[in-house]
mmCIF file of C-alpha atoms in Angstrom:
data_model
loop_
_atom_site.group_PDB
_atom_site.id
_atom_site.type_symbol
_atom_site.label_atom_id
_atom_site.label_comp_id
_atom_site.label_asym_id
_atom_site.label_seq_id
_atom_site.Cartn_x
_atom_site.Cartn_y
_atom_site.Cartn_z
ATOM 1 C CA MET I 1 0.000 0.000 0.000
ATOM 2 C CA THR I 2 1.342 3.425 -1.000
ATOM 3 C CA VAL I 3 0.598 6.187 1.473
ATOM 4 C CA VAL I 4 0.530 9.638 -0.094
ATOM 5 C CA THR I 5 2.047 12.147 2.275
ATOM 6 C CA GLU I 6 1.122 15.575 0.905
ATOM 7 C CA THR I 7 -1.438 17.466 2.920
ATOM 8 C CA ALA I 8 -4.947 17.601 1.515
ATOM 9 C CA PRO I 9 -7.729 19.724 2.963
ATOM 10 C CA GLY I 10 -11.046 18.355 4.051
ATOM 11 C CA ARG I 11 -14.289 19.530 2.571
ATOM 12 C CA ARG I 12 -16.047 22.034 4.813
ATOM 13 C CA LEU I 13 -19.700 21.172 4.348
ATOM 14 C CA PRO I 14 -22.729 23.284 5.232
ATOM 15 C CA GLY I 15 -25.050 21.423 7.559
ATOM 16 C CA ARG I 16 -24.672 17.775 8.430
ATOM 17 C CA PRO I 17 -22.951 15.473 5.913
ATOM 18 C CA ARG I 18 -24.845 12.486 4.530
ATOM 19 C CA VAL I 19 -22.997 9.393 5.786
ATOM 20 C CA HIS I 20 -23.957 5.928 4.523
ATOM 21 C CA VAL I 21 -22.866 2.974 6.694
ATOM 22 C CA THR I 22 -22.850 -0.335 4.794
ATOM 23 C CA ARG I 23 -23.164 -2.747 7.755
ATOM 24 C CA ARG I 24 -24.458 -2.700 11.325
ATOM 25 C CA LEU I 25 -22.037 -1.178 13.823
ATOM 26 C CA LEU I 26 -22.267 -1.226 17.604
ATOM 27 C CA PRO I 27 -25.319 0.631 18.972
ATOM 28 C CA SER I 28 -23.153 3.191 20.762
ATOM 29 C CA VAL I 29 -21.337 4.020 17.508
ATOM 30 C CA GLU I 30 -24.526 4.236 15.463
ATOM 31 C CA ALA I 31 -26.136 6.454 18.097
ATOM 32 C CA ARG I 32 -23.206 8.876 18.061
ATOM 33 C CA MET I 33 -23.220 8.964 14.258
ATOM 34 C CA SER I 34 -26.926 9.731 14.295
ATOM 35 C CA GLU I 35 -26.270 12.696 16.590
ATOM 36 C CA LEU I 36 -23.531 14.135 14.403
ATOM 37 C CA PHE I 37 -24.433 13.238 10.821
ATOM 38 C CA ASP I 38 -27.327 12.697 8.460
ATOM 39 C CA VAL I 39 -26.651 8.997 8.655
ATOM 40 C CA VAL I 40 -28.117 6.084 6.711
ATOM 41 C CA LEU I 41 -27.772 2.841 8.671
ATOM 42 C CA ASN I 42 -28.045 -0.711 7.389
ATOM 43 C CA THR I 43 -30.554 -1.976 9.938
ATOM 44 C CA ASP I 44 -30.889 -5.505 8.503
ATOM 45 C CA ASP I 45 -27.083 -5.894 8.180
ATOM 46 C CA ARG I 46 -27.227 -7.502 4.740
ATOM 47 C CA PRO I 47 -24.359 -6.765 2.314
ATOM 48 C CA LEU I 48 -25.447 -4.037 -0.096
ATOM 49 C CA GLY I 49 -23.960 -5.647 -3.184
ATOM 50 C CA ARG I 50 -22.544 -3.797 -6.141
ATOM 51 C CA GLU I 51 -25.644 -1.853 -7.136
ATOM 52 C CA GLY I 52 -26.454 -0.993 -3.545
ATOM 53 C CA LEU I 53 -22.954 0.351 -2.948
ATOM 54 C CA VAL I 54 -23.059 2.486 -6.084
ATOM 55 C CA GLY I 55 -26.446 3.876 -5.050
ATOM 56 C CA ALA I 56 -25.145 4.653 -1.583
ATOM 57 C CA MET I 57 -22.118 6.487 -2.986
ATOM 58 C CA ARG I 58 -24.250 8.567 -5.357
ATOM 59 C CA ASP I 59 -26.412 9.799 -2.505
ATOM 60 C CA SER I 60 -23.721 10.411 0.141
ATOM 61 C CA ASP I 61 -20.863 12.678 1.082
ATOM 62 C CA VAL I 62 -19.217 9.817 2.989
ATOM 63 C CA ILE I 63 -19.523 6.055 2.729
ATOM 64 C CA VAL I 64 -18.366 3.760 5.541
ATOM 65 C CA PRO I 65 -17.564 0.347 3.998
ATOM 66 C CA THR I 66 -16.069 -2.795 5.504
ATOM 67 C CA VAL I 67 -13.634 -5.395 4.202
ATOM 68 C CA THR I 68 -16.491 -7.301 2.540
ATOM 69 C CA ASP I 69 -17.501 -4.280 0.424
ATOM 70 C CA ARG I 70 -15.385 -4.306 -2.727
ATOM 71 C CA ILE I 71 -15.239 -0.848 -4.320
ATOM 72 C CA ASP I 72 -13.557 -0.804 -7.729
ATOM 73 C CA GLY I 73 -12.825 1.912 -10.240
ATOM 74 C CA ALA I 74 -15.929 1.267 -12.333
ATOM 75 C CA MET I 75 -18.117 1.699 -9.262
ATOM 76 C CA LEU I 76 -16.378 4.939 -8.320
ATOM 77 C CA ALA I 77 -16.878 6.205 -11.872
ATOM 78 C CA GLU I 78 -20.637 5.744 -11.372
ATOM 79 C CA ALA I 79 -20.652 7.365 -7.946
ATOM 80 C CA GLY I 80 -21.132 10.917 -9.174
ATOM 81 C CA ASP I 81 -19.560 14.069 -7.773
ATOM 82 C CA ARG I 82 -21.057 14.149 -4.290
ATOM 83 C CA LEU I 83 -18.924 11.446 -2.705
ATOM 84 C CA GLY I 84 -15.846 12.979 -1.103
ATOM 85 C CA MET I 85 -14.713 10.436 1.470
ATOM 86 C CA ILE I 86 -14.468 6.672 1.986
ATOM 87 C CA ALA I 87 -14.091 6.097 5.731
ATOM 88 C CA ASN I 88 -13.219 2.411 5.885
ATOM 89 C CA PHE I 89 -14.121 0.335 8.945
ATOM 90 C CA GLY I 90 -10.890 -1.607 9.442
ATOM 91 C CA ALA I 91 -7.204 -1.262 8.690
ATOM 92 C CA GLY I 92 -7.067 -3.289 5.471
ATOM 93 C CA ILE I 93 -7.995 -1.334 2.343
ATOM 94 C CA GLU I 94 -7.179 -3.837 -0.400
ATOM 95 C CA HIS I 95 -10.895 -3.977 -1.279
ATOM 96 C CA ILE I 96 -10.835 -0.323 -2.376
ATOM 97 C CA ASP I 97 -9.373 0.851 -5.698
ATOM 98 C CA LEU I 98 -7.074 3.486 -4.255
ATOM 99 C CA ALA I 99 -5.794 4.733 -7.614
ATOM 100 C CA ALA I 100 -9.336 5.326 -8.848
ATOM 101 C CA ALA I 101 -10.245 7.106 -5.611
ATOM 102 C CA ARG I 102 -7.218 9.343 -5.949
ATOM 103 C CA ARG I 103 -8.073 10.260 -9.543
ATOM 104 C CA ARG I 104 -11.533 11.284 -8.387
ATOM 105 C CA LYS I 105 -10.083 13.253 -5.444
ATOM 106 C CA ILE I 106 -11.855 11.075 -2.889
ATOM 107 C CA ILE I 107 -10.307 10.942 0.577
ATOM 108 C CA VAL I 108 -9.755 7.413 1.922
ATOM 109 C CA THR I 109 -9.244 6.703 5.622
ATOM 110 C CA ASN I 110 -8.965 3.535 7.699
ATOM 111 C CA THR I 111 -8.697 2.540 11.359
ATOM 112 C CA PRO I 112 -5.059 1.476 11.872
ATOM 113 C CA GLY I 113 -3.907 -0.158 15.083
ATOM 114 C CA VAL I 114 -7.389 -0.652 16.502
ATOM 115 C CA PHE I 115 -7.491 -4.428 16.102
ATOM 116 C CA THR I 116 -3.798 -5.167 16.618
ATOM 117 C CA ASP I 117 -4.040 -6.727 20.071
ATOM 118 C CA ASP I 118 -7.327 -8.480 19.355
ATOM 119 C CA THR I 119 -5.967 -10.181 16.240
ATOM 120 C CA ALA I 120 -2.658 -11.006 17.904
ATOM 121 C CA ASP I 121 -4.521 -12.571 20.833
ATOM 122 C CA LEU I 122 -6.483 -14.784 18.449
ATOM 123 C CA ALA I 123 -3.364 -15.771 16.527
ATOM 124 C CA MET I 124 -1.641 -16.684 19.774
ATOM 125 C CA MET I 125 -4.665 -18.705 20.827
ATOM 126 C CA LEU I 126 -4.412 -20.729 17.614
ATOM 127 C CA ILE I 127 -0.652 -21.097 18.004
ATOM 128 C CA LEU I 128 -1.316 -22.702 21.376
ATOM 129 C CA SER I 129 -4.456 -24.612 20.432
ATOM 130 C CA VAL I 130 -3.568 -26.368 17.182
ATOM 131 C CA PRO I 131 -0.409 -28.190 18.349
ATOM 132 C CA ARG I 132 -2.182 -29.224 21.566
ATOM 133 C CA ARG I 133 -5.148 -30.537 19.531
ATOM 134 C CA LEU I 134 -7.776 -28.495 21.356
ATOM 135 C CA GLY I 135 -10.150 -28.650 18.411
ATOM 136 C CA GLU I 136 -9.931 -32.431 18.277
ATOM 137 C CA GLY I 137 -10.331 -32.750 22.024
ATOM 138 C CA SER I 138 -13.414 -30.554 22.108
ATOM 139 C CA ARG I 139 -14.961 -32.500 19.227
ATOM 140 C CA LEU I 140 -14.191 -35.803 20.944
ATOM 141 C CA ILE I 141 -16.207 -34.830 24.015
ATOM 142 C CA ARG I 142 -18.984 -33.132 22.046
ATOM 143 C CA ASP I 143 -19.463 -36.269 19.923
ATOM 144 C CA GLY I 144 -19.498 -38.507 22.993
ATOM 145 C CA HIS I 145 -16.432 -40.512 21.936
ATOM 146 C CA TRP I 146 -14.106 -39.766 24.868
ATOM 147 C CA THR I 147 -13.427 -42.912 26.891
ATOM 148 C CA GLY I 148 -11.259 -41.304 29.572
ATOM 149 C CA TRP I 149 -7.678 -40.327 30.246
ATOM 150 C CA ALA I 150 -4.839 -42.538 29.006
ATOM 151 C CA PRO I 151 -1.055 -42.016 28.958
ATOM 152 C CA SER I 152 -0.847 -42.254 25.161
ATOM 153 C CA ALA I 153 -4.135 -40.585 24.227
ATOM 154 C CA MET I 154 -4.514 -37.232 22.387
ATOM 155 C CA LEU I 155 -0.825 -36.401 22.455
ATOM 156 C CA GLY I 156 0.024 -33.022 21.018
ATOM 157 C CA ARG I 157 3.217 -31.008 20.737
ATOM 158 C CA CYS I 158 4.686 -28.681 23.355
ATOM 159 C CA ILE I 159 5.219 -25.026 22.460
ATOM 160 C CA GLY I 160 8.351 -24.028 24.362
ATOM 161 C CA GLY I 161 11.510 -24.094 22.281
ATOM 162 C CA LYS I 162 9.701 -24.412 18.947
ATOM 163 C CA ARG I 163 10.539 -22.108 16.048
ATOM 164 C CA LEU I 164 7.765 -19.633 15.243
ATOM 165 C CA GLY I 165 8.061 -18.196 11.745
ATOM 166 C CA ILE I 166 6.264 -14.867 11.342
ATOM 167 C CA VAL I 167 5.602 -13.663 7.791
ATOM 168 C CA GLY I 168 4.904 -9.932 8.002
ATOM 169 C CA MET I 169 6.290 -8.009 10.960
ATOM 170 C CA GLY I 170 3.979 -5.031 11.098
ATOM 171 C CA ARG I 171 1.872 -4.073 14.089
ATOM 172 C CA ILE I 172 0.146 -7.454 14.407
ATOM 173 C CA GLY I 173 3.251 -9.507 13.652
ATOM 174 C CA GLN I 174 5.153 -7.633 16.353
ATOM 175 C CA ALA I 175 2.298 -8.090 18.825
ATOM 176 C CA VAL I 176 2.365 -11.838 18.144
ATOM 177 C CA ALA I 177 6.134 -11.905 18.647
ATOM 178 C CA HIS I 178 5.688 -10.134 21.991
ATOM 179 C CA ARG I 179 3.192 -12.773 23.141
ATOM 180 C CA ALA I 180 5.181 -15.686 21.751
ATOM 181 C CA ARG I 181 8.260 -14.735 23.730
ATOM 182 C CA ALA I 182 6.345 -15.306 26.973
ATOM 183 C CA PHE I 183 5.684 -18.897 25.893
ATOM 184 C CA GLY I 184 9.329 -19.632 25.144
ATOM 185 C CA LEU I 185 9.017 -19.737 21.360
ATOM 186 C CA ASP I 186 12.045 -19.050 19.172
ATOM 187 C CA VAL I 187 10.799 -16.162 17.007
ATOM 188 C CA VAL I 188 12.090 -15.716 13.460
ATOM 189 C CA TYR I 189 10.494 -13.299 11.029
ATOM 190 C CA HIS I 190 10.480 -12.311 7.369
ATOM 191 C CA ASN I 191 9.492 -8.817 6.289
ATOM 192 C CA ARG I 192 9.949 -6.556 3.288
ATOM 193 C CA GLN I 193 12.240 -4.434 5.427
ATOM 194 C CA ARG I 194 14.286 -5.531 8.392
ATOM 195 C CA LEU I 195 13.333 -4.012 11.718
ATOM 196 C CA PRO I 196 15.860 -1.929 13.698
ATOM 197 C CA PRO I 197 18.090 -4.010 16.026
ATOM 198 C CA SER I 198 16.481 -2.367 19.068
ATOM 199 C CA VAL I 199 13.048 -3.638 17.993
ATOM 200 C CA GLU I 200 14.387 -7.117 17.244
ATOM 201 C CA ASN I 201 15.977 -7.234 20.685
ATOM 202 C CA MET I 202 12.760 -6.098 22.336
ATOM 203 C CA PHE I 203 10.878 -9.031 20.830
ATOM 204 C CA GLY I 204 13.758 -11.491 20.887
ATOM 205 C CA ALA I 205 13.193 -11.933 17.147
ATOM 206 C CA ALA I 206 15.712 -12.910 14.474
ATOM 207 C CA TYR I 207 15.425 -11.683 10.882
ATOM 208 C CA GLU I 208 15.385 -14.215 8.063
ATOM 209 C CA PRO I 209 15.749 -12.573 4.632
ATOM 210 C CA ASP I 210 15.032 -15.833 2.794
ATOM 211 C CA LEU I 211 11.287 -16.519 2.881
ATOM 212 C CA GLU I 212 11.768 -20.052 1.553
ATOM 213 C CA LYS I 213 14.151 -20.880 4.395
ATOM 214 C CA LEU I 214 11.849 -19.392 7.026
ATOM 215 C CA ILE I 215 8.924 -21.490 5.770
ATOM 216 C CA ALA I 216 10.985 -24.675 5.533
ATOM 217 C CA GLU I 217 12.446 -24.373 9.028
ATOM 218 C CA ALA I 218 9.374 -23.188 10.940
ATOM 219 C CA ASP I 219 7.666 -25.449 13.464
ATOM 220 C CA ILE I 220 4.738 -23.028 13.458
ATOM 221 C CA LEU I 221 4.186 -20.562 10.604
ATOM 222 C CA THR I 222 1.891 -17.589 11.149
ATOM 223 C CA LEU I 223 0.887 -15.140 8.413
ATOM 224 C CA HIS I 224 0.487 -11.409 9.060
ATOM 225 C CA CYS I 225 0.974 -9.732 5.691
ATOM 226 C CA PRO I 226 -1.529 -7.729 3.621
ATOM 227 C CA SER I 227 -3.487 -9.141 0.722
ATOM 228 C CA GLY I 228 -2.485 -8.135 -2.804
ATOM 229 C CA PRO I 229 -1.104 -9.404 -6.107
ATOM 230 C CA GLU I 230 2.350 -9.896 -4.590
ATOM 231 C CA THR I 231 1.116 -11.977 -1.673
ATOM 232 C CA ARG I 232 -1.711 -13.962 -3.298
ATOM 233 C CA HIS I 233 -0.981 -17.666 -2.735
ATOM 234 C CA LEU I 234 2.201 -16.725 -0.940
ATOM 235 C CA LEU I 235 1.892 -20.173 0.618
ATOM 236 C CA ASN I 236 1.561 -22.367 -2.456
ATOM 237 C CA SER I 237 2.042 -26.071 -3.156
ATOM 238 C CA ALA I 238 5.802 -25.726 -3.676
ATOM 239 C CA ARG I 239 6.344 -23.943 -0.371
ATOM 240 C CA LEU I 240 3.984 -26.269 1.478
ATOM 241 C CA ALA I 241 5.998 -29.198 0.169
ATOM 242 C CA GLU I 242 9.132 -27.761 1.798
ATOM 243 C CA MET I 243 7.567 -27.525 5.262
ATOM 244 C CA LYS I 244 8.240 -29.986 8.035
ATOM 245 C CA PRO I 245 5.628 -32.759 8.365
ATOM 246 C CA THR I 246 5.384 -31.725 12.033
ATOM 247 C CA ALA I 247 4.750 -28.051 11.193
ATOM 248 C CA TYR I 248 1.559 -26.052 11.753
ATOM 249 C CA ILE I 249 0.109 -23.118 9.805
ATOM 250 C CA ILE I 250 -1.788 -20.208 11.365
ATOM 251 C CA ASN I 251 -3.636 -17.623 9.264
ATOM 252 C CA THR I 252 -5.545 -14.708 10.796
ATOM 253 C CA ALA I 253 -4.700 -12.261 7.983
ATOM 254 C CA ARG I 254 -6.373 -12.890 4.608
ATOM 255 C CA GLY I 255 -7.626 -16.116 3.036
ATOM 256 C CA ASP I 256 -5.988 -15.611 -0.349
ATOM 257 C CA LEU I 257 -2.501 -15.700 1.170
ATOM 258 C CA ILE I 258 -2.784 -19.504 0.999
ATOM 259 C CA ASP I 259 -3.546 -21.701 -1.989
ATOM 260 C CA GLU I 260 -6.445 -23.453 -0.272
ATOM 261 C CA GLU I 261 -6.476 -26.476 -2.586
ATOM 262 C CA ALA I 262 -2.778 -27.026 -1.960
ATOM 263 C CA LEU I 263 -3.294 -26.628 1.788
ATOM 264 C CA ILE I 264 -6.106 -29.191 1.847
ATOM 265 C CA ALA I 265 -3.971 -31.662 -0.103
ATOM 266 C CA ALA I 266 -1.020 -31.162 2.249
ATOM 267 C CA LEU I 267 -3.222 -31.694 5.306
ATOM 268 C CA GLN I 268 -4.948 -34.753 3.869
ATOM 269 C CA GLN I 269 -1.618 -36.318 2.912
ATOM 270 C CA GLY I 270 0.007 -35.596 6.263
ATOM 271 C CA ALA I 271 2.608 -33.328 4.676
ATOM 272 C CA ILE I 272 1.971 -30.855 7.512
ATOM 273 C CA ALA I 273 0.606 -31.496 10.986
ATOM 274 C CA GLY I 274 -2.299 -29.068 11.199
ATOM 275 C CA ALA I 275 -3.663 -25.564 10.702
ATOM 276 C CA GLY I 276 -5.568 -22.816 12.519
ATOM 277 C CA LEU I 277 -7.594 -20.664 10.132
ATOM 278 C CA ASP I 278 -9.648 -17.555 10.877
ATOM 279 C CA VAL I 279 -9.879 -16.469 7.219
ATOM 280 C CA PHE I 280 -10.696 -18.286 3.997
ATOM 281 C CA ALA I 281 -10.358 -17.866 0.249
ATOM 282 C CA SER I 282 -14.105 -17.618 -0.470
ATOM 283 C CA GLU I 283 -15.591 -16.203 2.713
ATOM 284 C CA PRO I 284 -18.188 -16.769 4.023
ATOM 285 C CA ALA I 285 -18.043 -20.136 2.230
ATOM 286 C CA VAL I 286 -15.635 -22.553 3.900
ATOM 287 C CA ASP I 287 -14.544 -25.741 2.138
ATOM 288 C CA ASP I 288 -16.134 -28.763 3.814
ATOM 289 C CA ARG I 289 -12.854 -30.611 3.550
ATOM 290 C CA LEU I 290 -11.230 -28.115 5.901
ATOM 291 C CA ILE I 291 -14.123 -28.354 8.345
ATOM 292 C CA ASP I 292 -13.953 -32.154 8.357
ATOM 293 C CA LEU I 293 -10.218 -32.401 8.984
ATOM 294 C CA PRO I 294 -9.649 -33.166 12.695
ATOM 295 C CA ASN I 295 -6.309 -31.352 12.800
ATOM 296 C CA VAL I 296 -7.727 -28.019 11.582
ATOM 297 C CA ILE I 297 -9.386 -25.348 13.720
ATOM 298 C CA THR I 298 -11.715 -23.162 11.639
ATOM 299 C CA LEU I 299 -13.047 -19.870 13.004
ATOM 300 C CA PRO I 300 -15.515 -17.378 11.447
ATOM 301 C CA HIS I 301 -13.159 -14.390 10.992
ATOM 302 C CA LEU I 302 -13.029 -13.507 14.689
ATOM 303 C CA GLY I 303 -9.709 -11.663 14.699
ATOM 304 C CA SER I 304 -11.195 -8.231 15.366
ATOM 305 C CA ALA I 305 -14.392 -9.394 17.038
ATOM 306 C CA THR I 306 -14.269 -7.672 20.416
ATOM 307 C CA VAL I 307 -16.646 -5.047 21.761
ATOM 308 C CA GLU I 308 -13.747 -2.786 22.694
ATOM 309 C CA GLY I 309 -12.076 -3.020 19.284
ATOM 310 C CA ARG I 310 -15.245 -2.426 17.304
ATOM 311 C CA GLU I 311 -16.131 0.577 19.488
ATOM 312 C CA HIS I 312 -12.668 2.047 19.033
ATOM 313 C CA ALA I 313 -12.886 1.588 15.256
ATOM 314 C CA GLY I 314 -16.221 3.375 15.211
ATOM 315 C CA GLU I 315 -14.770 6.250 17.225
ATOM 316 C CA LYS I 316 -11.893 6.569 14.754
ATOM 317 C CA ILE I 317 -14.294 6.695 11.827
ATOM 318 C CA ILE I 318 -16.327 9.445 13.487
ATOM 319 C CA ALA I 319 -13.162 11.446 14.203
ATOM 320 C CA ASN I 320 -11.933 11.081 10.616
ATOM 321 C CA ILE I 321 -15.262 12.278 9.211
ATOM 322 C CA ARG I 322 -15.427 15.248 11.568
ATOM 323 C CA PHE I 323 -11.884 16.342 10.690
ATOM 324 C CA TRP I 324 -12.720 16.171 6.990
ATOM 325 C CA VAL I 325 -16.039 17.992 7.322
ATOM 326 C CA ASP I 326 -14.323 20.767 9.304
ATOM 327 C CA GLY I 327 -11.805 21.295 6.510
ATOM 328 C CA HIS I 328 -8.847 19.447 8.045
ATOM 329 C CA ARG I 329 -6.862 16.439 6.984
ATOM 330 C CA PRO I 330 -8.265 13.306 8.691
ATOM 331 C CA PRO I 331 -5.779 11.716 11.120
ATOM 332 C CA ASP I 332 -6.035 8.278 9.476
ATOM 333 C CA GLN I 333 -5.905 9.377 5.863
ATOM 334 C CA VAL I 334 -4.213 6.820 3.601
ATOM 335 C CA LEU I 335 -4.918 8.507 0.298
ATOM 336 C CA THR I 336 -5.159 12.187 -0.453
ATOM 337 C CA GLY I 337 -7.809 13.798 -2.571
ATOM 338 C CA TRP I 338 -5.245 15.331 -4.933
ATOM 339 C CA VAL I 339 -4.178 14.219 -8.376
#
């Protein structure tokens, strides 16, 4: 993602701006928006779809989309001249055509850092749960098949001393490294740019410039990089084939980072030991083969699903809109309105 750094003014609007919110937010956030803006809320919480999004943009000064609302250049071309701001709910903005927004002088903002700890907590939970077979154990009891404790039953793998490979050492990757250190994991990371030595020392993390080597040597591999053409199927059949048969994969980032067919084949063949997945290639559809595999924990995109995080994101959106309406640059602007 390219962040444009020149200063762009907001758009001082007479009266209250029309703000269209594409999905249900927390009641406290919606109530505050209703006080401040001429807001259109999605009370039934159904995705608007392409035509609905275009209609919302035509009739609004600001649209508040989520990661499930794909906004491309053709849609922005149909939006008309009223739309001046896309205030995204969430940090990821790969679902928005940033170049098209910039050409049309539409401000784009996001909510960076809000879900860092929440997502890192969930990733750490999966890092602990998958090797210890928590999903299998829970299913065993739920299905009524547990016959009692035995010395050789349901043996998993310990965490301490294992090598945790982190792909993507941004805010969330660093937060995972911080948590992993407390559990005695050996943290190694790959990133587009190496972190300063002081940061590496703080997290006890070692830099590995060779992604192939990091993947091949990891006992647990966790993905924390953005989605995009460069990272699509970052974990493909060739790289999966190089992993240890005792290795585990954790993905709380984006589903298209993994070639899902290749992952299913590797799991079915025992080429890797298991996986913890909070995101999927075709959400909300989840491949039945993943659900049926006993060594896979599947979650419904829970990474940011906390009351506190969602409230904070809503507060950021409100602040960004108010800055823009008052003629100032929004604090979380990722794309200016200039050409």
